[in-house]
mmCIF file with all atom_site columns, C-alpha atoms in Angstrom:
data_model
loop_
_atom_site.group_PDB
_atom_site.id
_atom_site.type_symbol
_atom_site.label_atom_id
_atom_site.label_alt_id
_atom_site.label_comp_id
_atom_site.label_asym_id
_atom_site.label_entity_id
_atom_site.label_seq_id
_atom_site.pdbx_PDB_ins_code
_atom_site.Cartn_x
_atom_site.Cartn_y
_atom_site.Cartn_z
_atom_site.occupancy
_atom_site.B_iso_or_equiv
_atom_site.pdbx_formal_charge
_atom_site.auth_seq_id
_atom_site.auth_comp_id
_atom_site.auth_asym_id
_atom_site.auth_atom_id
_atom_site.pdbx_PDB_model_num
ATOM 1   C CA . ASN D 1 1   ? 0.101   0.014  0.039  1.00 53.00 ? 1   ASN D CA 1
ATOM 2   C CA . ALA D 1 2   ? 1.107   3.641  -0.832 1.00 64.00 ? 2   ALA D CA 1
ATOM 3   C CA . GLY D 1 3   ? 2.131   5.734  2.169  1.00 92.00 ? 3   GLY D CA 1
ATOM 4   C CA . VAL D 1 4   ? 4.530   6.676  4.645  1.00 96.00 ? 4   VAL D CA 1
ATOM 5   C CA . THR D 1 5   ? 6.388   4.221  6.876  1.00 96.00 ? 5   THR D CA 1
ATOM 6   C CA . GLN D 1 6   ? 8.172   5.077  10.269 1.00 97.00 ? 6   GLN D CA 1
ATOM 7   C CA . THR D 1 7   ? 10.398  3.073  12.211 1.00 96.00 ? 7   THR D CA 1
ATOM 8   C CA . PRO D 1 8   ? 10.704  2.378  15.082 1.00 97.00 ? 8   PRO D CA 1
ATOM 9   C CA . LYS D 1 9   ? 7.144   2.539  16.481 1.00 95.00 ? 9   LYS D CA 1
ATOM 10  C CA . PHE D 1 10  ? 8.327   2.959  20.022 1.00 96.00 ? 10  PHE D CA 1
ATOM 11  C CA . GLN D 1 11  ? 11.670  3.786  21.716 1.00 96.00 ? 11  GLN D CA 1
ATOM 12  C CA . VAL D 1 12  ? 13.103  4.338  25.076 1.00 97.00 ? 12  VAL D CA 1
ATOM 13  C CA . LEU D 1 13  ? 16.443  6.079  25.371 1.00 97.00 ? 13  LEU D CA 1
ATOM 14  C CA . LYS D 1 14  ? 18.632  7.203  28.338 1.00 97.00 ? 14  LYS D CA 1
ATOM 15  C CA . THR D 1 15  ? 19.803  10.796 28.387 1.00 98.00 ? 15  THR D CA 1
ATOM 16  C CA . GLY D 1 16  ? 22.995  11.167 26.205 1.00 97.00 ? 16  GLY D CA 1
ATOM 17  C CA . GLN D 1 17  ? 22.086  8.126  24.023 1.00 98.00 ? 17  GLN D CA 1
ATOM 18  C CA . SER D 1 18  ? 21.895  8.670  20.105 1.00 97.00 ? 18  SER D CA 1
ATOM 19  C CA . MET D 1 19  ? 19.366  7.340  17.674 1.00 97.00 ? 19  MET D CA 1
ATOM 20  C CA . THR D 1 20  ? 18.004  7.775  14.084 1.00 98.00 ? 20  THR D CA 1
ATOM 21  C CA . LEU D 1 21  ? 14.304  7.744  13.189 1.00 98.00 ? 21  LEU D CA 1
ATOM 22  C CA . GLN D 1 22  ? 13.553  6.519  9.723  1.00 97.00 ? 22  GLN D CA 1
ATOM 23  C CA . CYS D 1 23  ? 10.970  7.581  7.250  1.00 97.00 ? 23  CYS D CA 1
ATOM 24  C CA . ALA D 1 24  ? 10.282  6.204  3.841  1.00 97.00 ? 24  ALA D CA 1
ATOM 25  C CA . GLN D 1 25  ? 7.445   7.065  1.250  1.00 96.00 ? 25  GLN D CA 1
ATOM 26  C CA . ASP D 1 26  ? 6.379   5.391  -1.928 1.00 94.00 ? 26  ASP D CA 1
ATOM 27  C CA . MET D 1 27  ? 4.423   8.327  -2.891 1.00 91.00 ? 27  MET D CA 1
ATOM 28  C CA . ASN D 1 28  ? 7.039   9.937  -5.296 1.00 91.00 ? 28  ASN D CA 1
ATOM 29  C CA . HIS D 1 29  ? 6.375   13.230 -3.395 1.00 92.00 ? 29  HIS D CA 1
ATOM 30  C CA . ASN D 1 30  ? 9.151   15.773 -3.262 1.00 92.00 ? 30  ASN D CA 1
ATOM 31  C CA . SER D 1 31  ? 8.666   17.408 0.117  1.00 92.00 ? 31  SER D CA 1
ATOM 32  C CA . MET D 1 32  ? 9.026   15.584 3.287  1.00 94.00 ? 32  MET D CA 1
ATOM 33  C CA . TYR D 1 33  ? 8.835   16.767 6.891  1.00 95.00 ? 33  TYR D CA 1
ATOM 34  C CA . TRP D 1 34  ? 9.599   15.926 10.519 1.00 97.00 ? 34  TRP D CA 1
ATOM 35  C CA . TYR D 1 35  ? 7.212   17.075 13.177 1.00 96.00 ? 35  TYR D CA 1
ATOM 36  C CA . ARG D 1 36  ? 6.972   16.422 16.981 1.00 97.00 ? 36  ARG D CA 1
ATOM 37  C CA . GLN D 1 37  ? 3.770   16.486 18.879 1.00 96.00 ? 37  GLN D CA 1
ATOM 38  C CA . ASP D 1 38  ? 3.607   17.323 22.456 1.00 92.00 ? 38  ASP D CA 1
ATOM 39  C CA . PRO D 1 39  ? 0.482   17.764 24.533 1.00 81.00 ? 39  PRO D CA 1
ATOM 40  C CA . GLY D 1 40  ? -1.155  21.121 24.284 1.00 73.00 ? 40  GLY D CA 1
ATOM 41  C CA . MET D 1 41  ? 1.384   22.456 21.635 1.00 78.00 ? 41  MET D CA 1
ATOM 42  C CA . GLY D 1 42  ? 0.177   20.679 18.620 1.00 85.00 ? 42  GLY D CA 1
ATOM 43  C CA . LEU D 1 43  ? 2.484   19.802 15.764 1.00 92.00 ? 43  LEU D CA 1
ATOM 44  C CA . ARG D 1 44  ? 5.670   21.557 15.506 1.00 93.00 ? 44  ARG D CA 1
ATOM 45  C CA . LEU D 1 45  ? 7.994   21.477 12.502 1.00 93.00 ? 45  LEU D CA 1
ATOM 46  C CA . ILE D 1 46  ? 11.467  20.274 13.205 1.00 95.00 ? 46  ILE D CA 1
ATOM 47  C CA . TYR D 1 47  ? 13.118  19.989 9.567  1.00 95.00 ? 47  TYR D CA 1
ATOM 48  C CA . TYR D 1 48  ? 11.792  19.629 6.145  1.00 93.00 ? 48  TYR D CA 1
ATOM 49  C CA . SER D 1 49  ? 13.178  18.821 2.921  1.00 94.00 ? 49  SER D CA 1
ATOM 50  C CA . ALA D 1 50  ? 11.517  20.410 -0.316 1.00 91.00 ? 50  ALA D CA 1
ATOM 51  C CA . SER D 1 51  ? 13.383  18.085 -2.704 1.00 91.00 ? 51  SER D CA 1
ATOM 52  C CA . GLU D 1 52  ? 16.207  15.407 -2.722 1.00 92.00 ? 52  GLU D CA 1
ATOM 53  C CA . GLY D 1 53  ? 19.284  17.073 -1.536 1.00 90.00 ? 53  GLY D CA 1
ATOM 54  C CA . THR D 1 54  ? 17.848  19.878 0.363  1.00 93.00 ? 54  THR D CA 1
ATOM 55  C CA . THR D 1 55  ? 17.012  20.230 3.910  1.00 95.00 ? 55  THR D CA 1
ATOM 56  C CA . ASP D 1 56  ? 15.869  23.418 6.048  1.00 93.00 ? 56  ASP D CA 1
ATOM 57  C CA . LYS D 1 57  ? 15.185  24.166 9.628  1.00 94.00 ? 57  LYS D CA 1
ATOM 58  C CA . GLY D 1 58  ? 11.692  24.487 10.956 1.00 91.00 ? 58  GLY D CA 1
ATOM 59  C CA . GLU D 1 59  ? 10.371  25.788 14.144 1.00 90.00 ? 59  GLU D CA 1
ATOM 60  C CA . VAL D 1 60  ? 12.300  23.622 16.676 1.00 94.00 ? 60  VAL D CA 1
ATOM 61  C CA . PRO D 1 61  ? 15.439  22.238 14.862 1.00 96.00 ? 61  PRO D CA 1
ATOM 62  C CA . ASN D 1 62  ? 17.933  22.431 18.038 1.00 97.00 ? 62  ASN D CA 1
ATOM 63  C CA . GLY D 1 63  ? 19.234  19.071 19.105 1.00 97.00 ? 63  GLY D CA 1
ATOM 64  C CA . TYR D 1 64  ? 18.130  17.333 15.789 1.00 98.00 ? 64  TYR D CA 1
ATOM 65  C CA . ASN D 1 65  ? 19.818  16.539 12.600 1.00 97.00 ? 65  ASN D CA 1
ATOM 66  C CA . VAL D 1 66  ? 18.261  15.345 9.116  1.00 98.00 ? 66  VAL D CA 1
ATOM 67  C CA . SER D 1 67  ? 19.318  13.435 6.115  1.00 97.00 ? 67  SER D CA 1
ATOM 68  C CA . ARG D 1 68  ? 17.459  13.288 3.058  1.00 96.00 ? 68  ARG D CA 1
ATOM 69  C CA . LEU D 1 69  ? 19.133  10.169 1.689  1.00 88.00 ? 69  LEU D CA 1
ATOM 70  C CA . ASN D 1 70  ? 17.205  9.920  -1.469 1.00 95.00 ? 70  ASN D CA 1
ATOM 71  C CA . LYS D 1 71  ? 13.803  10.857 -2.886 1.00 95.00 ? 71  LYS D CA 1
ATOM 72  C CA . ARG D 1 72  ? 12.052  8.184  -0.741 1.00 96.00 ? 72  ARG D CA 1
ATOM 73  C CA . GLU D 1 73  ? 13.806  8.546  2.722  1.00 97.00 ? 73  GLU D CA 1
ATOM 74  C CA . PHE D 1 74  ? 14.201  11.338 5.039  1.00 97.00 ? 74  PHE D CA 1
ATOM 75  C CA . SER D 1 75  ? 15.733  10.259 8.493  1.00 97.00 ? 75  SER D CA 1
ATOM 76  C CA . LEU D 1 76  ? 15.828  12.293 11.843 1.00 98.00 ? 76  LEU D CA 1
ATOM 77  C CA . ARG D 1 77  ? 18.903  11.984 14.176 1.00 98.00 ? 77  ARG D CA 1
ATOM 78  C CA . LEU D 1 78  ? 19.299  12.609 17.770 1.00 97.00 ? 78  LEU D CA 1
ATOM 79  C CA . GLU D 1 79  ? 23.032  12.804 18.656 1.00 94.00 ? 79  GLU D CA 1
ATOM 80  C CA . SER D 1 80  ? 22.569  13.181 22.475 1.00 97.00 ? 80  SER D CA 1
ATOM 81  C CA . ALA D 1 81  ? 18.965  12.686 23.488 1.00 97.00 ? 81  ALA D CA 1
ATOM 82  C CA . ALA D 1 82  ? 17.474  14.814 26.432 1.00 97.00 ? 82  ALA D CA 1
ATOM 83  C CA . PRO D 1 83  ? 14.368  14.402 28.384 1.00 97.00 ? 83  PRO D CA 1
ATOM 84  C CA . SER D 1 84  ? 12.906  17.504 26.611 1.00 96.00 ? 84  SER D CA 1
ATOM 85  C CA . GLN D 1 85  ? 13.010  15.299 23.280 1.00 97.00 ? 85  GLN D CA 1
ATOM 86  C CA . THR D 1 86  ? 10.423  13.067 24.828 1.00 97.00 ? 86  THR D CA 1
ATOM 87  C CA . SER D 1 87  ? 7.582   13.248 22.312 1.00 97.00 ? 87  SER D CA 1
ATOM 88  C CA . VAL D 1 88  ? 5.836   11.692 19.584 1.00 97.00 ? 88  VAL D CA 1
ATOM 89  C CA . TYR D 1 89  ? 7.446   12.256 16.138 1.00 98.00 ? 89  TYR D CA 1
ATOM 90  C CA . PHE D 1 90  ? 5.618   12.209 12.803 1.00 97.00 ? 90  PHE D CA 1
ATOM 91  C CA . CYS D 1 91  ? 7.087   12.046 9.369  1.00 97.00 ? 91  CYS D CA 1
ATOM 92  C CA . ALA D 1 92  ? 4.993   13.629 6.565  1.00 95.00 ? 92  ALA D CA 1
ATOM 93  C CA . THR D 1 93  ? 5.031   14.008 2.839  1.00 94.00 ? 93  THR D CA 1
ATOM 94  C CA . THR D 1 94  ? 3.141   16.116 0.413  1.00 86.00 ? 94  THR D CA 1
ATOM 95  C CA . PRO D 1 95  ? 2.965   16.888 -3.528 1.00 75.00 ? 95  PRO D CA 1
ATOM 96  C CA . LEU D 1 96  ? 2.059   20.567 -2.372 1.00 71.00 ? 96  LEU D CA 1
ATOM 97  C CA . SER D 1 97  ? -0.679  20.022 0.137  1.00 70.00 ? 97  SER D CA 1
ATOM 98  C CA . PRO D 1 98  ? -2.238  18.193 1.755  1.00 87.00 ? 98  PRO D CA 1
ATOM 99  C CA . LEU D 1 99  ? 0.182   16.451 4.188  1.00 91.00 ? 99  LEU D CA 1
ATOM 100 C CA . HIS D 1 100 ? 0.265   12.536 4.301  1.00 93.00 ? 100 HIS D CA 1
ATOM 101 C CA . PHE D 1 101 ? 1.621   11.296 7.752  1.00 96.00 ? 101 PHE D CA 1
ATOM 102 C CA . GLY D 1 102 ? 3.106   8.402  8.889  1.00 96.00 ? 102 GLY D CA 1
ATOM 103 C CA . ASN D 1 103 ? 2.040   6.363  11.982 1.00 95.00 ? 103 ASN D CA 1
ATOM 104 C CA . GLY D 1 104 ? 4.497   8.130  14.378 1.00 96.00 ? 104 GLY D CA 1
ATOM 105 C CA . THR D 1 105 ? 7.397   7.097  16.653 1.00 97.00 ? 105 THR D CA 1
ATOM 106 C CA . ARG D 1 106 ? 6.857   7.371  20.376 1.00 96.00 ? 106 ARG D CA 1
ATOM 107 C CA . LEU D 1 107 ? 10.009  8.283  22.004 1.00 97.00 ? 107 LEU D CA 1
ATOM 108 C CA . THR D 1 108 ? 10.722  8.672  25.722 1.00 97.00 ? 108 THR D CA 1
ATOM 109 C CA . VAL D 1 109 ? 13.884  9.614  27.109 1.00 97.00 ? 109 VAL D CA 1
ATOM 110 C CA . THR D 1 110 ? 14.794  9.079  30.609 1.00 96.00 ? 110 THR D CA 1
ATOM 111 C CA . GLY E 2 1   ? 6.149   35.370 12.250 1.00 60.00 ? 1   GLY E CA 1
ATOM 112 C CA . GLN E 2 2   ? 2.971   33.813 11.409 1.00 65.00 ? 2   GLN E CA 1
ATOM 113 C CA . GLN E 2 3   ? 0.810   32.733 14.432 1.00 78.00 ? 3   GLN E CA 1
ATOM 114 C CA . VAL E 2 4   ? -2.238  30.402 14.184 1.00 88.00 ? 4   VAL E CA 1
ATOM 115 C CA . MET E 2 5   ? -4.475  30.319 17.189 1.00 91.00 ? 5   MET E CA 1
ATOM 116 C CA . GLN E 2 6   ? -7.065  27.472 17.551 1.00 94.00 ? 6   GLN E CA 1
ATOM 117 C CA . ILE E 2 7   ? -9.752  27.598 20.012 1.00 96.00 ? 7   ILE E CA 1
ATOM 118 C CA . PRO E 2 8   ? -11.015 26.160 22.231 1.00 96.00 ? 8   PRO E CA 1
ATOM 119 C CA . GLN E 2 9   ? -8.411  23.755 23.255 1.00 93.00 ? 9   GLN E CA 1
ATOM 120 C CA . TYR E 2 10  ? -10.981 21.074 24.777 1.00 95.00 ? 10  TYR E CA 1
ATOM 121 C CA . GLN E 2 11  ? -14.531 20.513 24.195 1.00 97.00 ? 11  GLN E CA 1
ATOM 122 C CA . HIS E 2 12  ? -16.718 18.014 25.963 1.00 97.00 ? 12  HIS E CA 1
ATOM 123 C CA . VAL E 2 13  ? -20.100 17.479 24.374 1.00 97.00 ? 13  VAL E CA 1
ATOM 124 C CA . GLN E 2 14  ? -23.035 14.979 24.941 1.00 97.00 ? 14  GLN E CA 1
ATOM 125 C CA . GLU E 2 15  ? -23.768 12.864 22.023 1.00 97.00 ? 15  GLU E CA 1
ATOM 126 C CA . GLY E 2 16  ? -26.198 14.866 19.741 1.00 97.00 ? 16  GLY E CA 1
ATOM 127 C CA . GLU E 2 17  ? -24.860 18.249 20.655 1.00 98.00 ? 17  GLU E CA 1
ATOM 128 C CA . ASP E 2 18  ? -23.122 20.319 18.090 1.00 98.00 ? 18  ASP E CA 1
ATOM 129 C CA . PHE E 2 19  ? -19.399 21.215 18.120 1.00 98.00 ? 19  PHE E CA 1
ATOM 130 C CA . THR E 2 20  ? -17.378 23.979 16.647 1.00 98.00 ? 20  THR E CA 1
ATOM 131 C CA . THR E 2 21  ? -13.615 24.760 16.398 1.00 98.00 ? 21  THR E CA 1
ATOM 132 C CA . TYR E 2 22  ? -12.176 28.056 15.281 1.00 98.00 ? 22  TYR E CA 1
ATOM 133 C CA . CYS E 2 23  ? -8.653  28.643 13.714 1.00 97.00 ? 23  CYS E CA 1
ATOM 134 C CA . ASN E 2 24  ? -7.378  32.245 13.368 1.00 96.00 ? 24  ASN E CA 1
ATOM 135 C CA . SER E 2 25  ? -4.299  33.491 11.748 1.00 93.00 ? 25  SER E CA 1
ATOM 136 C CA . SER E 2 26  ? -2.360  36.996 12.150 1.00 90.00 ? 26  SER E CA 1
ATOM 137 C CA . THR E 2 27  ? -1.653  36.875 8.266  1.00 91.00 ? 27  THR E CA 1
ATOM 138 C CA . THR E 2 28  ? -3.652  36.264 4.989  1.00 93.00 ? 28  THR E CA 1
ATOM 139 C CA . LEU E 2 29  ? -3.514  32.617 4.060  1.00 93.00 ? 29  LEU E CA 1
ATOM 140 C CA . SER E 2 30  ? -3.096  30.899 0.542  1.00 91.00 ? 30  SER E CA 1
ATOM 141 C CA . ASN E 2 31  ? -5.420  28.057 1.723  1.00 92.00 ? 31  ASN E CA 1
ATOM 142 C CA . ILE E 2 32  ? -6.079  26.166 4.829  1.00 94.00 ? 32  ILE E CA 1
ATOM 143 C CA . GLN E 2 33  ? -6.477  22.419 5.711  1.00 95.00 ? 33  GLN E CA 1
ATOM 144 C CA . TRP E 2 34  ? -8.169  20.496 8.436  1.00 97.00 ? 34  TRP E CA 1
ATOM 145 C CA . TYR E 2 35  ? -7.249  17.253 9.956  1.00 97.00 ? 35  TYR E CA 1
ATOM 146 C CA . LYS E 2 36  ? -8.311  14.764 12.332 1.00 97.00 ? 36  LYS E CA 1
ATOM 147 C CA . GLN E 2 37  ? -6.351  12.929 14.792 1.00 96.00 ? 37  GLN E CA 1
ATOM 148 C CA . ARG E 2 38  ? -7.628  9.844  16.647 1.00 96.00 ? 38  ARG E CA 1
ATOM 149 C CA . PRO E 2 39  ? -6.316  8.874  20.055 1.00 92.00 ? 39  PRO E CA 1
ATOM 150 C CA . GLY E 2 40  ? -3.063  7.082  19.392 1.00 91.00 ? 40  GLY E CA 1
ATOM 151 C CA . GLY E 2 41  ? -3.322  7.763  15.908 1.00 94.00 ? 41  GLY E CA 1
ATOM 152 C CA . HIS E 2 42  ? -1.885  10.130 13.298 1.00 95.00 ? 42  HIS E CA 1
ATOM 153 C CA . PRO E 2 43  ? -3.329  13.196 11.630 1.00 96.00 ? 43  PRO E CA 1
ATOM 154 C CA . VAL E 2 44  ? -5.730  12.431 8.597  1.00 96.00 ? 44  VAL E CA 1
ATOM 155 C CA . PHE E 2 45  ? -6.578  15.017 6.133  1.00 95.00 ? 45  PHE E CA 1
ATOM 156 C CA . LEU E 2 46  ? -10.321 16.085 5.858  1.00 97.00 ? 46  LEU E CA 1
ATOM 157 C CA . ILE E 2 47  ? -10.608 19.066 3.524  1.00 96.00 ? 47  ILE E CA 1
ATOM 158 C CA . GLN E 2 48  ? -8.855  21.978 2.074  1.00 95.00 ? 48  GLN E CA 1
ATOM 159 C CA . LEU E 2 49  ? -10.402 25.280 1.651  1.00 96.00 ? 49  LEU E CA 1
ATOM 160 C CA . VAL E 2 50  ? -8.765  27.745 -0.930 1.00 94.00 ? 50  VAL E CA 1
ATOM 161 C CA . LYS E 2 51  ? -11.195 30.590 -1.959 1.00 96.00 ? 51  LYS E CA 1
ATOM 162 C CA . SER E 2 52  ? -12.375 33.429 0.322  1.00 97.00 ? 52  SER E CA 1
ATOM 163 C CA . GLY E 2 53  ? -15.874 32.546 1.821  1.00 97.00 ? 53  GLY E CA 1
ATOM 164 C CA . GLU E 2 54  ? -15.714 28.986 0.816  1.00 97.00 ? 54  GLU E CA 1
ATOM 165 C CA . VAL E 2 55  ? -17.888 26.518 2.599  1.00 98.00 ? 55  VAL E CA 1
ATOM 166 C CA . LYS E 2 56  ? -17.611 22.692 2.289  1.00 98.00 ? 56  LYS E CA 1
ATOM 167 C CA . LYS E 2 57  ? -19.679 20.119 3.644  1.00 97.00 ? 57  LYS E CA 1
ATOM 168 C CA . GLN E 2 58  ? -18.782 16.424 4.305  1.00 96.00 ? 58  GLN E CA 1
ATOM 169 C CA . LYS E 2 59  ? -21.985 14.678 5.922  1.00 96.00 ? 59  LYS E CA 1
ATOM 170 C CA . ARG E 2 60  ? -22.317 16.321 9.542  1.00 98.00 ? 60  ARG E CA 1
ATOM 171 C CA . LEU E 2 61  ? -19.050 18.526 9.037  1.00 98.00 ? 61  LEU E CA 1
ATOM 172 C CA . THR E 2 62  ? -19.248 21.947 7.806  1.00 98.00 ? 62  THR E CA 1
ATOM 173 C CA . PHE E 2 63  ? -16.001 23.725 6.931  1.00 98.00 ? 63  PHE E CA 1
ATOM 174 C CA . GLN E 2 64  ? -15.740 27.501 6.348  1.00 98.00 ? 64  GLN E CA 1
ATOM 175 C CA . PHE E 2 65  ? -13.101 29.907 5.200  1.00 98.00 ? 65  PHE E CA 1
ATOM 176 C CA . GLY E 2 66  ? -13.322 33.584 5.994  1.00 97.00 ? 66  GLY E CA 1
ATOM 177 C CA . GLU E 2 67  ? -13.975 36.318 3.551  1.00 96.00 ? 67  GLU E CA 1
ATOM 178 C CA . ALA E 2 68  ? -10.504 37.781 4.326  1.00 96.00 ? 68  ALA E CA 1
ATOM 179 C CA . LYS E 2 69  ? -8.797  34.331 4.482  1.00 96.00 ? 69  LYS E CA 1
ATOM 180 C CA . LYS E 2 70  ? -7.516  34.829 7.876  1.00 96.00 ? 70  LYS E CA 1
ATOM 181 C CA . ASN E 2 71  ? -9.888  32.457 9.760  1.00 96.00 ? 71  ASN E CA 1
ATOM 182 C CA . SER E 2 72  ? -11.667 29.301 9.471  1.00 98.00 ? 72  SER E CA 1
ATOM 183 C CA . SER E 2 73  ? -14.137 27.006 11.228 1.00 98.00 ? 73  SER E CA 1
ATOM 184 C CA . LEU E 2 74  ? -15.083 23.371 11.441 1.00 98.00 ? 74  LEU E CA 1
ATOM 185 C CA . HIS E 2 75  ? -18.643 22.672 12.748 1.00 98.00 ? 75  HIS E CA 1
ATOM 186 C CA . ILE E 2 76  ? -19.847 19.252 13.460 1.00 98.00 ? 76  ILE E CA 1
ATOM 187 C CA . THR E 2 77  ? -23.721 18.687 13.718 1.00 98.00 ? 77  THR E CA 1
ATOM 188 C CA . ALA E 2 78  ? -25.089 16.156 16.087 1.00 98.00 ? 78  ALA E CA 1
ATOM 189 C CA . THR E 2 79  ? -21.872 14.662 17.499 1.00 98.00 ? 79  THR E CA 1
ATOM 190 C CA . GLN E 2 80  ? -21.352 11.174 17.620 1.00 97.00 ? 80  GLN E CA 1
ATOM 191 C CA . THR E 2 81  ? -18.833 8.977  19.630 1.00 96.00 ? 81  THR E CA 1
ATOM 192 C CA . THR E 2 82  ? -16.857 8.362  16.282 1.00 96.00 ? 82  THR E CA 1
ATOM 193 C CA . ASP E 2 83  ? -16.111 12.126 16.200 1.00 97.00 ? 83  ASP E CA 1
ATOM 194 C CA . VAL E 2 84  ? -13.883 11.761 19.167 1.00 97.00 ? 84  VAL E CA 1
ATOM 195 C CA . GLY E 2 85  ? -10.380 12.879 18.439 1.00 97.00 ? 85  GLY E CA 1
ATOM 196 C CA . THR E 2 86  ? -8.158  16.148 17.869 1.00 96.00 ? 86  THR E CA 1
ATOM 197 C CA . TYR E 2 87  ? -9.033  18.482 15.229 1.00 97.00 ? 87  TYR E CA 1
ATOM 198 C CA . PHE E 2 88  ? -6.098  20.456 13.677 1.00 96.00 ? 88  PHE E CA 1
ATOM 199 C CA . CYS E 2 89  ? -6.002  23.350 11.218 1.00 96.00 ? 89  CYS E CA 1
ATOM 200 C CA . GLU E 2 90  ? -2.988  23.838 8.991  1.00 93.00 ? 90  GLU E CA 1
ATOM 201 C CA . ALA E 2 91  ? -2.449  27.065 7.672  1.00 91.00 ? 91  ALA E CA 1
ATOM 202 C CA . VAL E 2 92  ? -0.620  27.699 4.303  1.00 87.00 ? 92  VAL E CA 1
ATOM 203 C CA . THR E 2 93  ? 1.050   30.887 3.320  1.00 83.00 ? 93  THR E CA 1
ATOM 204 C CA . GLY E 2 94  ? 3.881   31.759 1.207  1.00 73.00 ? 94  GLY E CA 1
ATOM 205 C CA . GLY E 2 95  ? 2.695   30.216 -2.000 1.00 66.00 ? 95  GLY E CA 1
ATOM 206 C CA . GLY E 2 96  ? 2.359   26.817 -0.014 1.00 65.00 ? 96  GLY E CA 1
ATOM 207 C CA . ASN E 2 97  ? 5.803   26.947 1.223  1.00 65.00 ? 97  ASN E CA 1
ATOM 208 C CA . LYS E 2 98  ? 5.036   27.633 4.674  1.00 73.00 ? 98  LYS E CA 1
ATOM 209 C CA . LEU E 2 99  ? 2.843   25.398 6.800  1.00 82.00 ? 99  LEU E CA 1
ATOM 210 C CA . THR E 2 100 ? 1.783   26.217 10.347 1.00 87.00 ? 100 THR E CA 1
ATOM 211 C CA . PHE E 2 101 ? -0.626  24.057 12.509 1.00 91.00 ? 101 PHE E CA 1
ATOM 212 C CA . GLY E 2 102 ? -2.998  25.294 15.101 1.00 92.00 ? 102 GLY E CA 1
ATOM 213 C CA . THR E 2 103 ? -2.612  23.732 18.610 1.00 91.00 ? 103 THR E CA 1
ATOM 214 C CA . GLY E 2 104 ? -5.643  21.549 18.011 1.00 94.00 ? 104 GLY E CA 1
ATOM 215 C CA . THR E 2 105 ? -9.083  21.152 19.613 1.00 96.00 ? 105 THR E CA 1
ATOM 216 C CA . GLN E 2 106 ? -9.535  17.863 21.504 1.00 95.00 ? 106 GLN E CA 1
ATOM 217 C CA . LEU E 2 107 ? -13.130 16.729 21.353 1.00 97.00 ? 107 LEU E CA 1
ATOM 218 C CA . LYS E 2 108 ? -14.675 14.170 23.785 1.00 97.00 ? 108 LYS E CA 1
ATOM 219 C CA . VAL E 2 109 ? -18.346 13.077 23.272 1.00 97.00 ? 109 VAL E CA 1
ATOM 220 C CA . GLU E 2 110 ? -20.064 11.528 26.063 1.00 95.00 ? 110 GLU E CA 1
ATOM 221 C CA . LEU E 2 111 ? -23.168 9.136  25.754 1.00 90.00 ? 111 LEU E CA 1
#
């Protein structure tokens, strides 16, 4: 089925550990996004990629890095996780609009 | 920068009552999208509004875009338990390059 696939679905990290969240889409869209969702704060944009080979900072980029590996894949890396990064992370893609979201990764940093 | 306010933050209704959420922008929008997120799920696209004063309906849901293209509303008539979830607006400006989400309205429906 066409869509956006995120891995892993759940992750628990200790402060200072690193990890990479993976996102892949088979919709042949140029634009891909990473959002985080926290209670009462809606969806906040971390980074986005308008096309293969380009990435730009969103509203809350600090503590994260991204890689647009190819048109299909857009990964989000936490180099040194902090408790403030406990959140639900969503990857999304769009031809222009609207956004198509993956199922999310629930990350807890202790 | 652009700000998108969505109210109310929470709404509890009895099944059969109506529900409305409002989205207000500080700047004129290109278009606006509405999404629904079920508990534990991901946001799912509902509708896109593009034209000034546009009104669209999906069964019991009515979406409106303001004349000045700075505000929008989602109205649900006679809520059902299946309407439970959080409703988000997504404001689009800059020719489609800047996307900003409202903070969402969480709807709970009681029998």
